[in-house]
Tab-separated table of C-alpha atoms in Angstrom:
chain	number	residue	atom	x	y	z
A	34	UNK	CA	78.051	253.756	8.791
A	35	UNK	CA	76.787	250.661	10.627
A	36	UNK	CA	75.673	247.592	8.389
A	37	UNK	CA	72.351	248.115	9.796
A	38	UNK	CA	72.134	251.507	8.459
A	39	UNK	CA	73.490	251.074	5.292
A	40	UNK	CA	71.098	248.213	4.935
A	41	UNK	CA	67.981	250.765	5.944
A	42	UNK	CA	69.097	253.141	3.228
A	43	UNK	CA	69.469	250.886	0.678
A	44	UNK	CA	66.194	249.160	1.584
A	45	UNK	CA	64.572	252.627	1.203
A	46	UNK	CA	66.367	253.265	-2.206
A	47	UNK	CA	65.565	250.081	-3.764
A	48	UNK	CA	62.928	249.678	-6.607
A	49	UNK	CA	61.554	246.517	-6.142
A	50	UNK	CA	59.770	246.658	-9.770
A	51	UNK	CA	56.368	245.687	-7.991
A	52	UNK	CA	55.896	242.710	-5.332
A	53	UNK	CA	56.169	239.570	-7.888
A	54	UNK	CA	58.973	237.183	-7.835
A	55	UNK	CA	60.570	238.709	-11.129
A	56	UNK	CA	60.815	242.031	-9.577
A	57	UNK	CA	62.485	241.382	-6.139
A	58	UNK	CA	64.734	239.077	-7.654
A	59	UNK	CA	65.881	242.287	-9.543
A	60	UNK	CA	65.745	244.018	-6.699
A	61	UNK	CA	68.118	241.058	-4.896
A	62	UNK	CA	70.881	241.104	-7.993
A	63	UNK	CA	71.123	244.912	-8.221
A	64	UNK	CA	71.701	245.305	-3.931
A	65	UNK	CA	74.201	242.415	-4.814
A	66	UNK	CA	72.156	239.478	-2.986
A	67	UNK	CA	71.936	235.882	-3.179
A	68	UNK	CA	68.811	234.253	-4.322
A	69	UNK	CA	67.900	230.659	-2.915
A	70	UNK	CA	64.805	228.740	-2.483
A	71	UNK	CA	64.102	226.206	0.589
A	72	UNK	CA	61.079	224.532	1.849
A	73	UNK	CA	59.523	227.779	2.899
A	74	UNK	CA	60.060	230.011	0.066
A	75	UNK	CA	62.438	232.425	-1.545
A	76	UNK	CA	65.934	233.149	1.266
A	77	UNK	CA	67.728	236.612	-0.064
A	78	UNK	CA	71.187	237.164	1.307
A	79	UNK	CA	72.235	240.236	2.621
A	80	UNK	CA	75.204	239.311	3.569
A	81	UNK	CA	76.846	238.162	7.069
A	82	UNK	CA	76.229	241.448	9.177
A	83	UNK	CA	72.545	241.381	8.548
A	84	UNK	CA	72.045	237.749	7.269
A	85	UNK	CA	69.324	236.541	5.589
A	86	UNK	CA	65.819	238.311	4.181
A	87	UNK	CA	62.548	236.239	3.600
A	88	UNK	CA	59.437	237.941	1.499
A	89	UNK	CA	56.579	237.434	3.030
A	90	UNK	CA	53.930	235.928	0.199
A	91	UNK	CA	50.412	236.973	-0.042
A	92	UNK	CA	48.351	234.447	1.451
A	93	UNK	CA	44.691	234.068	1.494
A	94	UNK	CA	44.043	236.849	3.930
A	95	UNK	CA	46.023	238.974	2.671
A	96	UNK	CA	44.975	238.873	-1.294
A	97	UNK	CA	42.152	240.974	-0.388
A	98	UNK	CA	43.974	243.884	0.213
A	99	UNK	CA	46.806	244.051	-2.222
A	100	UNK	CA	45.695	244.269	-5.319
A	101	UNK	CA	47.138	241.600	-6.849
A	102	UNK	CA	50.354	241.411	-5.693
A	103	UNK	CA	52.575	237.944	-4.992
A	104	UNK	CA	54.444	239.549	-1.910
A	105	UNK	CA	53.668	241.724	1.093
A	106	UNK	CA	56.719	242.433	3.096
A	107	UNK	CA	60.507	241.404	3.331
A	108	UNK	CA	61.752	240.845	6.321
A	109	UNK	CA	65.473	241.080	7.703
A	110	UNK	CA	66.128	240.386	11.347
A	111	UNK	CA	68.590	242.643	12.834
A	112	UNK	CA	69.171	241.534	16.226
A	113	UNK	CA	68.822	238.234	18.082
A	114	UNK	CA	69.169	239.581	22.285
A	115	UNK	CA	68.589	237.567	24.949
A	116	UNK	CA	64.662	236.713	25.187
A	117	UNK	CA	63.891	238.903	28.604
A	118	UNK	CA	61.497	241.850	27.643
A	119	UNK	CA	64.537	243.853	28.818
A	120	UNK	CA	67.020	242.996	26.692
A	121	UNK	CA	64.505	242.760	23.793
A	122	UNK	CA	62.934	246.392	24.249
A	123	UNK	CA	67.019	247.167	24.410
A	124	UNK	CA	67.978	246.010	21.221
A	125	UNK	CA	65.213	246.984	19.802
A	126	UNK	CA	65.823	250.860	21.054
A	127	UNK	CA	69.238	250.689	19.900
A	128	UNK	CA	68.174	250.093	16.140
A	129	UNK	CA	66.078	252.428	16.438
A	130	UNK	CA	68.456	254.885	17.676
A	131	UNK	CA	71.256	254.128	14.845
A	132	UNK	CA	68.083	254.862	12.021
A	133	UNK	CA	66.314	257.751	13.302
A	134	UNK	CA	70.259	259.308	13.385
A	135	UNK	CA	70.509	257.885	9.369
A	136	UNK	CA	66.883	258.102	8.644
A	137	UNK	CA	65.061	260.752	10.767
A	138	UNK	CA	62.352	260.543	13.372
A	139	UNK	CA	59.716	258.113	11.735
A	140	UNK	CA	56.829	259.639	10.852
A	141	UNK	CA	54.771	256.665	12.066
A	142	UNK	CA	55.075	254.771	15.338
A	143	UNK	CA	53.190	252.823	17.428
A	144	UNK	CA	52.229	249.255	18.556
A	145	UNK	CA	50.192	246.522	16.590
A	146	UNK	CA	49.157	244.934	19.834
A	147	UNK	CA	48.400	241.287	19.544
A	148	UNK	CA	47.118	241.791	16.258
A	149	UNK	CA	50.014	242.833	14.205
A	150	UNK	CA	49.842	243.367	9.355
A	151	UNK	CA	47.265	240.748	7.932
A	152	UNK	CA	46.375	238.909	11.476
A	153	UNK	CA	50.036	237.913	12.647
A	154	UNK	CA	50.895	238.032	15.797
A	155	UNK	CA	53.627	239.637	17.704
A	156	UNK	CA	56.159	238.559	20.532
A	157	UNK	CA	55.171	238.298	24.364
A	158	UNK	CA	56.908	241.605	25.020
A	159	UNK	CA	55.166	243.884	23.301
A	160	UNK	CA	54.650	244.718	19.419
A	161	UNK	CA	56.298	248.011	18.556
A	162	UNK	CA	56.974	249.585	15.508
A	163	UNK	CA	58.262	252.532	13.812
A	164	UNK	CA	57.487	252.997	10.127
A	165	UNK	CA	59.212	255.503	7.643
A	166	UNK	CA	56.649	255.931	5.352
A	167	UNK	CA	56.809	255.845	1.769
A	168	UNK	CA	55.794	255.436	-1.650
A	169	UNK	CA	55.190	252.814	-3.091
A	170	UNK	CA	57.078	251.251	-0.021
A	171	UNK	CA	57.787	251.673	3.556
A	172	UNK	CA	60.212	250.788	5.982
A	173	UNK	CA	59.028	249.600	9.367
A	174	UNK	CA	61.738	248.204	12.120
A	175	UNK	CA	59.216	245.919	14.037
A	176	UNK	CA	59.452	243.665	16.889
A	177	UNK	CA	59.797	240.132	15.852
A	178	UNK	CA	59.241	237.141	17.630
A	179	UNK	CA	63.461	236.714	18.236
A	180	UNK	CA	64.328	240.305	17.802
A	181	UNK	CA	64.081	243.484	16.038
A	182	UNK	CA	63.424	243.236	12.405
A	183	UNK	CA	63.381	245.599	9.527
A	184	UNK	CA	60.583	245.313	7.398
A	185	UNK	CA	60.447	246.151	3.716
A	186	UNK	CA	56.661	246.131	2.672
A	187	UNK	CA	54.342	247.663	-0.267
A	188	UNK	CA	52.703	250.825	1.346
A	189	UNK	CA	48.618	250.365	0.073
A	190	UNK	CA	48.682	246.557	1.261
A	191	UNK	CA	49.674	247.500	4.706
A	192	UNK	CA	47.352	250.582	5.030
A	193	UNK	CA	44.525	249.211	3.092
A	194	UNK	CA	44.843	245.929	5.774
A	195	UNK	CA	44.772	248.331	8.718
A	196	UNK	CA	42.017	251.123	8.109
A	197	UNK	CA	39.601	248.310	7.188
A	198	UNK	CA	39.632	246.674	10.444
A	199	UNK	CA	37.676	249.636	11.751
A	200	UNK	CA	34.187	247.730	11.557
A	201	UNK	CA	33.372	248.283	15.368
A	202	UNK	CA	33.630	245.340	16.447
A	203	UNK	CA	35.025	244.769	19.990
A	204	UNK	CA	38.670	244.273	19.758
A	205	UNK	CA	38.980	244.809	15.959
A	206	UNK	CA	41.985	246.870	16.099
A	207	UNK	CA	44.467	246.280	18.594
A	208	UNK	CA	47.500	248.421	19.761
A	209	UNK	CA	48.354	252.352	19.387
A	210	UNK	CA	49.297	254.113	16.094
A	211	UNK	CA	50.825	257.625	16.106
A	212	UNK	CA	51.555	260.127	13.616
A	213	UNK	CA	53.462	263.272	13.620
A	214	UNK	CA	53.392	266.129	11.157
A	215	UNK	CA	55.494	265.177	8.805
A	216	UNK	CA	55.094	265.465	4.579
A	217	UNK	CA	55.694	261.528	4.141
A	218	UNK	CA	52.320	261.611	6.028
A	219	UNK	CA	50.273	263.487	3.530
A	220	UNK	CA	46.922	261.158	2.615
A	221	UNK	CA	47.363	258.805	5.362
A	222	UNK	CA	44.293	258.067	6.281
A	223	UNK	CA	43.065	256.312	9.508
A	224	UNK	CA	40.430	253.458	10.816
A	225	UNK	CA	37.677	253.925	13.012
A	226	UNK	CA	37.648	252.785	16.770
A	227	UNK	CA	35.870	250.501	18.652
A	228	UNK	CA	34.206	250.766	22.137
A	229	UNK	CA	34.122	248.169	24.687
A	230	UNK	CA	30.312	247.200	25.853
A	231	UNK	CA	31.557	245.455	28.911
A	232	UNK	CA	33.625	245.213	31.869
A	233	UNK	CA	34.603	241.797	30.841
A	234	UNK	CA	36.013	243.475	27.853
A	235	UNK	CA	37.678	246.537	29.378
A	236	UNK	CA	39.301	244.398	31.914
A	237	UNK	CA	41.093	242.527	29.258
A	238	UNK	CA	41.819	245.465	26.973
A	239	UNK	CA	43.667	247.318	29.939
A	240	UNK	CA	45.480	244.165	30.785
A	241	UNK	CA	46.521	243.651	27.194
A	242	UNK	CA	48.120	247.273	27.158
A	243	UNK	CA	49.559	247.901	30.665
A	244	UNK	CA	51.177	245.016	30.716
A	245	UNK	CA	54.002	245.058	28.179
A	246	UNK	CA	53.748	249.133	28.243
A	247	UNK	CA	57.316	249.872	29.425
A	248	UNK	CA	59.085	247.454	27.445
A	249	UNK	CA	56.926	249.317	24.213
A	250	UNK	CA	57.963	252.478	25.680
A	251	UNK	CA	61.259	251.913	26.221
A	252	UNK	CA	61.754	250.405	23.104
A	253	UNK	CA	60.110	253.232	21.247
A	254	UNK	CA	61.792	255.975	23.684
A	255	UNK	CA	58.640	257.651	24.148
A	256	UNK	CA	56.823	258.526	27.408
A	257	UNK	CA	53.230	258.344	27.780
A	258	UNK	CA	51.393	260.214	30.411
A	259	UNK	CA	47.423	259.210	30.419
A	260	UNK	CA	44.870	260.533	32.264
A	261	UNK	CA	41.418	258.884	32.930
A	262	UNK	CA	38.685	260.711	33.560
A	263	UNK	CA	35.355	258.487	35.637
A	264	UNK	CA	31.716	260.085	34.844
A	265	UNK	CA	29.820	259.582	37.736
A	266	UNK	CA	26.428	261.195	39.332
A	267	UNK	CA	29.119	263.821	40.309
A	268	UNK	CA	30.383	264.794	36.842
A	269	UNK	CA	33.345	263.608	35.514
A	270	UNK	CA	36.334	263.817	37.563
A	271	UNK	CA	40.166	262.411	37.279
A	272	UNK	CA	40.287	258.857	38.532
A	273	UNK	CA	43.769	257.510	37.345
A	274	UNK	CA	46.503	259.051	35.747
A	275	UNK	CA	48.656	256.193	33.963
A	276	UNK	CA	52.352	257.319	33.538
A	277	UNK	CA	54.991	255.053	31.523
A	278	UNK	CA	58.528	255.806	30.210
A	279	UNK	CA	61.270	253.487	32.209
A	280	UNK	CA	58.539	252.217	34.677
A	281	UNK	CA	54.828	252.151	34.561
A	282	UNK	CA	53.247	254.276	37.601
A	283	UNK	CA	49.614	254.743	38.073
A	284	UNK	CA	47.854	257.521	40.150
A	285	UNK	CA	44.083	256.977	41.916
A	286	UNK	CA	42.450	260.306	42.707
A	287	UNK	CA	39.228	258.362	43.746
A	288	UNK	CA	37.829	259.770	47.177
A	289	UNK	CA	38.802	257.319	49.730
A	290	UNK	CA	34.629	256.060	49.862
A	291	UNK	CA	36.175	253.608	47.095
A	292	UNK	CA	38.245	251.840	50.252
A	293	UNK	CA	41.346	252.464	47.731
A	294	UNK	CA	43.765	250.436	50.098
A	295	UNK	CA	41.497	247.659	50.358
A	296	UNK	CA	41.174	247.591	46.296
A	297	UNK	CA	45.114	247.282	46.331
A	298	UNK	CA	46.376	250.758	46.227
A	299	UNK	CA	49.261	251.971	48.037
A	300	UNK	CA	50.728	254.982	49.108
A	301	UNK	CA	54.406	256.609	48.362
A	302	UNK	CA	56.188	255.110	51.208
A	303	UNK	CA	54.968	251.662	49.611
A	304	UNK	CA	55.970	253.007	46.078
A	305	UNK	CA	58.615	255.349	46.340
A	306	UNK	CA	59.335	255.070	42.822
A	307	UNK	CA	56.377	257.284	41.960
A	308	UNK	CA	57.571	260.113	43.733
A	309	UNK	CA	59.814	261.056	40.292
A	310	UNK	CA	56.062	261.406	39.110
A	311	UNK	CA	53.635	262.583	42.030
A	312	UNK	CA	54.635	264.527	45.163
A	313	UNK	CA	54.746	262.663	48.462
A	314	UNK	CA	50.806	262.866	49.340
A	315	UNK	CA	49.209	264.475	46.122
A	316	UNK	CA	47.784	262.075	45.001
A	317	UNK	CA	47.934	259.690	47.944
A	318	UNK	CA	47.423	256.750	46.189
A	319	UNK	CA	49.308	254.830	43.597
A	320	UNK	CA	50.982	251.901	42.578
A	321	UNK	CA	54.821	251.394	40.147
A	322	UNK	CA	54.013	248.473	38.410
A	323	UNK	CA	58.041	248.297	37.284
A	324	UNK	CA	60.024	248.078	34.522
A	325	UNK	CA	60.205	245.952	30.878
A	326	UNK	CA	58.630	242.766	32.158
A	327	UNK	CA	57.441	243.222	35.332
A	328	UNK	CA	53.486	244.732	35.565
A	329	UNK	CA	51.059	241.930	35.617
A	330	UNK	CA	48.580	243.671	33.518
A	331	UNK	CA	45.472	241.616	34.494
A	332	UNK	CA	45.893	242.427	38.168
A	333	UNK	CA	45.903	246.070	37.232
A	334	UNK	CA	43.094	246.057	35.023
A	335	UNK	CA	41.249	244.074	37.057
A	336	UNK	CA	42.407	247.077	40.088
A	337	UNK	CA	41.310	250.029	37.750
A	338	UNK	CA	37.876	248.429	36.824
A	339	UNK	CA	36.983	247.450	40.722
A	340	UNK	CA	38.051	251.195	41.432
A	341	UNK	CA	36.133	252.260	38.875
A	342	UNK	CA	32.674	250.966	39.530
A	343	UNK	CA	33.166	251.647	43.555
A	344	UNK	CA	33.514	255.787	43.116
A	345	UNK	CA	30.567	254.675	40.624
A	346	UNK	CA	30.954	254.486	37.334
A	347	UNK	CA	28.332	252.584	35.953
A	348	UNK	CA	29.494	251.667	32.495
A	349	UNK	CA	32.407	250.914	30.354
A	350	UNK	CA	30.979	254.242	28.027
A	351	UNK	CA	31.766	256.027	31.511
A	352	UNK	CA	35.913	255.598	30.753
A	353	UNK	CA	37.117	258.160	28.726
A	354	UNK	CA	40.596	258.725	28.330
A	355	UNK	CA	41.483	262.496	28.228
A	356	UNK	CA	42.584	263.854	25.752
A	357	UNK	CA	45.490	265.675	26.774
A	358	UNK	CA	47.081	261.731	26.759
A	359	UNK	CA	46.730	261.051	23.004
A	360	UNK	CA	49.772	263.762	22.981
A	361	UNK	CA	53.266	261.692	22.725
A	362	UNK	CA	56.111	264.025	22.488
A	363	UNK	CA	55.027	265.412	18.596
A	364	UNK	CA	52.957	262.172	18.093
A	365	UNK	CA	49.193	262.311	18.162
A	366	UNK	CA	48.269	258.936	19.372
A	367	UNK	CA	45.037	256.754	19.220
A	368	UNK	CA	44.373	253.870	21.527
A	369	UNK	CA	42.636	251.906	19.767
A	370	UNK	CA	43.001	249.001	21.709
A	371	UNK	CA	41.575	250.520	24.840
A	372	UNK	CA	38.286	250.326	23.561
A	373	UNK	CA	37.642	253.757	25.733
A	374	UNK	CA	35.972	256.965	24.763
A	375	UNK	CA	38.478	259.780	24.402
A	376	UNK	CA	37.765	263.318	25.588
């Protein structure tokens, strides 16, 4: 058993008495770890595979949602690669590898977007997670700003924090959350969605997701395959198809009135990539936007949206992700970051 796994189970095992001071520093003395205090806070030592654990204190944001308690997370970090996407979304897939073996698939995973727990924000990479859901706590192995990190945190704060930022407002939610059908998912309950009222704001809510979408996906070892559907006067036919496990690919079925080449559209022979995805000339167009670190998400946004309105789509309510692409291996996935109706 690796340290990081033995660390996970006993993480999962431990009764932290409640979130107060007196009660992890319980916790800390009967998992046989130091207790200091610096200029910061509380340091808990785990010891020198893992190193060193910080709880995260309630704050004023965050004392709305848990219900009086002093604490709302401990976090370990368990890796410190290289600071390329790659070799973050990497390490980050090996942890996760060594715990689903220890702990199981996670019944929860996802990304918090830019908007990660109580209004913190993630690393330039992406923001991944995987949470093994519990009660009263859950484990999540998130990405942190230097590496992967496991995260110890009180399950009601967390959840209560995340289904009350569904108020509608553009951009209120950020990120994807999946669930599978699992029993440590019974009562979970989930926010409303938001929809996008603008070009302005669908251009930066595609840019936002495409472009750290492999590195996510490659950390999470998931592939997504999404199509999205364009109502026009002519119905409401398949416009793009947005593929993403090692490399993002995207498809254009647009008829060729929307001067695809000219909107920066290519073909196979400029792509080749895509042809693990898409036959040679079916569709004809599409672009591989690369690997962990590589799309430039606004210049594909910006590409999808110009596409969009030429084949004639007159709103951003005219978007609608099909539904066929909220299906992740045996996750059911919202986007909620997307801002776009799903059908």
């Amino acid at each position: 058993m690796g340290p990081i796994t033995e660390l996970a189970e006993r993480l999962v095992a431990a009764d932290t008495g409640g979130w107060g001071t007196e009660g992890l520093r319980a916790m800390a003395a009967s998992l046989g770890w130091t207790w200091t205090e610096d200029a910061t806070g509380p340091v808990l030592g785990t010891g020198p595979a893992t190193g060193e654990a910080r709880p995260i204190r309630a704050g004023t944001y965050e004392e709305r949602y848990t219900n009086g308690e002093e604490y709302v997370g401990l976090v370990i970090p368990v890796g410190r690669p290289e600071p390329d996407d790659a070799a973050q979304a990497a390490a980050f897939a090996a942890v996760r590898e060594e715990l689903t073996a220890a702990l199981g698939k996670a019944p929860v995973m996802g990304s918090h977007g830019e908007m990660g727990p109580f209004f913190t924000s993630g690393p330039l990479w992406g923001n991944p997670f995987l949470r093994w859901r519990g009660e009263p706590n859950t484990l999540e192995l998130r990405a942190g700003k230097n590496g992967p990190e496991l995260v110890l945190q009180p399950t009601d704060p967390a959840e209560n924090w995340f289904w009350r930022q569904g108020i509608g407002e553009e951009h209120s939610i950020s990120g994807y959350f999946g669930h599978r059908r699992d029993p440590a998912n019974a009562g979970l309950n989930f926010p409303g969605g938001w929809s996008a009222r603008s070009w302005a704001t669908v251009t930066s809510s595609l840019a936002d997701f495409l472009g750290p979408l492999p590195a996510e996906t490659a950390a999470l070892g998931v592939s997504i395959g999404m199509p999205v559907y364009g109502r026009t006067e002519n119905g409401a036919p398949l416009l793009f198809d947005i593929a993403c496990g090692e490399r993002l690919s995207i498809a254009c079925f647009a008829d060729d009135d929307a001067a695809a080449a000219a909107l920066g559209w290519g073909t196979v022979a400029d792509h080749p990539a895509t042809a693990e995805r898409w036959d040679d000339d079916d569709p004809v167009r599409r672009v591989d936007a690369g690997g962990p670190g590589e799309p430039k998400g606004r210049a594909l946004a910006e590409m999808l949206v110009a596409t969009a309105k030429a084949v004639g789509v007159r709103e951003p309510a005219g978007l609608i992700v099909g539904g066929e692409g909220t299906y992740v291996g045996d996750y059911r996935v919202t986007y909620y970051g997307l801002g776009l109706a799903t059908g």
